[in-house]
Coordinates of C-alpha atoms in Angstrom, one line a residue:
X18 CA 10.3 106.5 88.4
X19 CA 11.6 103.3 87.0
X20 CA 9.6 100.5 85.2
X21 CA 9.7 98.3 88.3
X22 CA 8.4 101.0 90.4
X23 CA 5.5 101.6 88.0
X24 CA 4.8 97.8 87.9
X25 CA 4.9 97.7 91.8
X26 CA 2.6 100.4 92.0
X27 CA -0.1 98.5 89.8
X28 CA 0.4 95.3 91.4
X29 CA -0.4 96.9 94.8
X30 CA -3.5 98.4 93.3
X31 CA -4.6 95.0 92.1
X32 CA -3.8 93.3 95.3
X33 CA -5.8 96.1 97.4
X34 CA -9.0 95.2 95.4
X35 CA -8.6 91.5 95.7
X36 CA -7.8 91.5 99.2
X37 CA -11.5 91.3 100.4
X38 CA -12.0 88.2 98.0
X39 CA -8.9 86.5 99.4
X40 CA -9.9 87.2 103.2
X41 CA -13.6 85.9 102.6
X42 CA -12.4 83.0 100.6
X43 CA -10.1 81.9 103.4
X44 CA -12.3 82.2 106.4
X45 CA -14.7 79.5 105.5
X46 CA -13.7 78.0 109.0
X47 CA -12.9 80.2 112.1
X48 CA -9.4 81.6 112.0
X49 CA -7.5 84.0 114.1
X50 CA -5.9 87.0 112.5
X51 CA -2.4 86.1 112.6
X52 CA -3.1 82.5 111.2
X53 CA -5.0 84.1 108.4
X54 CA -1.9 86.3 107.6
X55 CA 0.0 83.0 107.5
X56 CA -2.6 81.1 105.1
X57 CA -2.5 84.3 102.8
X58 CA 1.0 84.3 102.6
X59 CA 1.6 80.4 101.9
X60 CA -1.0 80.9 99.3
X61 CA 1.2 83.5 97.5
X62 CA -1.1 86.5 98.6
X63 CA 1.1 88.7 100.9
X64 CA -0.7 91.2 103.1
X65 CA 0.5 93.3 105.8
X66 CA -1.0 93.1 109.2
X67 CA -1.7 96.9 109.1
X68 CA -3.8 96.2 106.2
X69 CA -5.5 92.9 107.2
X70 CA -6.7 93.8 110.7
X71 CA -8.6 97.3 110.1
X72 CA -10.0 94.9 107.0
X73 CA -11.4 92.3 109.2
X74 CA -12.9 94.8 111.6
X75 CA -14.6 96.7 108.6
X76 CA -15.9 93.3 107.1
X77 CA -17.3 92.2 110.8
X78 CA -19.0 95.8 110.7
X79 CA -20.5 95.3 107.6
X80 CA -21.9 91.7 108.6
X81 CA -19.9 90.1 106.2
X82 CA -17.7 88.3 109.0
X83 CA -18.6 86.7 112.4
X84 CA -16.2 86.7 115.2
X85 CA -15.8 85.0 118.6
X86 CA -13.1 85.2 121.4
X87 CA -11.3 81.7 122.3
X88 CA -10.1 82.4 126.0
X89 CA -9.4 78.7 126.4
X90 CA -5.7 79.0 125.7
X91 CA -3.1 81.2 127.7
X92 CA -3.7 84.1 125.0
X93 CA -7.1 85.1 124.0
X94 CA -7.6 85.1 120.4
X95 CA -10.3 86.6 118.3
X96 CA -11.5 83.6 115.6
X97 CA -13.2 85.2 112.5
X98 CA -15.4 83.3 109.9
X99 CA -17.5 84.4 106.9
X100 CA -21.1 85.1 107.4
X101 CA -23.8 83.9 104.9
X102 CA -23.9 87.5 103.8
X103 CA -20.2 87.3 103.3
X104 CA -20.5 84.1 101.5
X105 CA -23.0 85.7 98.9
X106 CA -20.6 88.8 98.5
X107 CA -17.6 86.3 97.8
X108 CA -19.9 84.6 95.2
X109 CA -20.8 87.8 93.6
X110 CA -17.1 89.3 93.5
X111 CA -15.8 85.8 92.2
X112 CA -18.4 86.1 89.4
X113 CA -17.5 89.5 88.3
X114 CA -13.9 88.7 88.7
X115 CA -14.3 85.8 86.1
X116 CA -16.3 88.2 83.8
X117 CA -13.7 90.8 84.2
X118 CA -10.9 88.2 83.3
X119 CA -13.0 87.1 80.4
X120 CA -13.5 90.6 79.1
X121 CA -9.8 91.3 79.3
X122 CA -9.0 88.1 77.4
X123 CA -11.1 89.0 74.5
X124 CA -9.4 92.5 74.4
X125 CA -5.9 90.8 73.9

């Protein structure tokens, strides 16, 4: 295993742990899945659709997202937005993220 393979594996783990925060932070306004993928990509946060769509369903089931179908266009799309519970979770996760960052900086 090369150094780049090791780094790639750890970066994948780090991203996997932050994809919930990225999705919740992006969904302050109603957005459909593919547009969310594009927004995340433009922000430098590449996520595969096979990761994102199950995550959206899970977050909705947990009450952290709400969704609604838009059938006004030729192709129906499911729009997601963060719920008040999702906003509270995002705040808590971001607070913890900042605390962890500060702790790691103290260790350097």
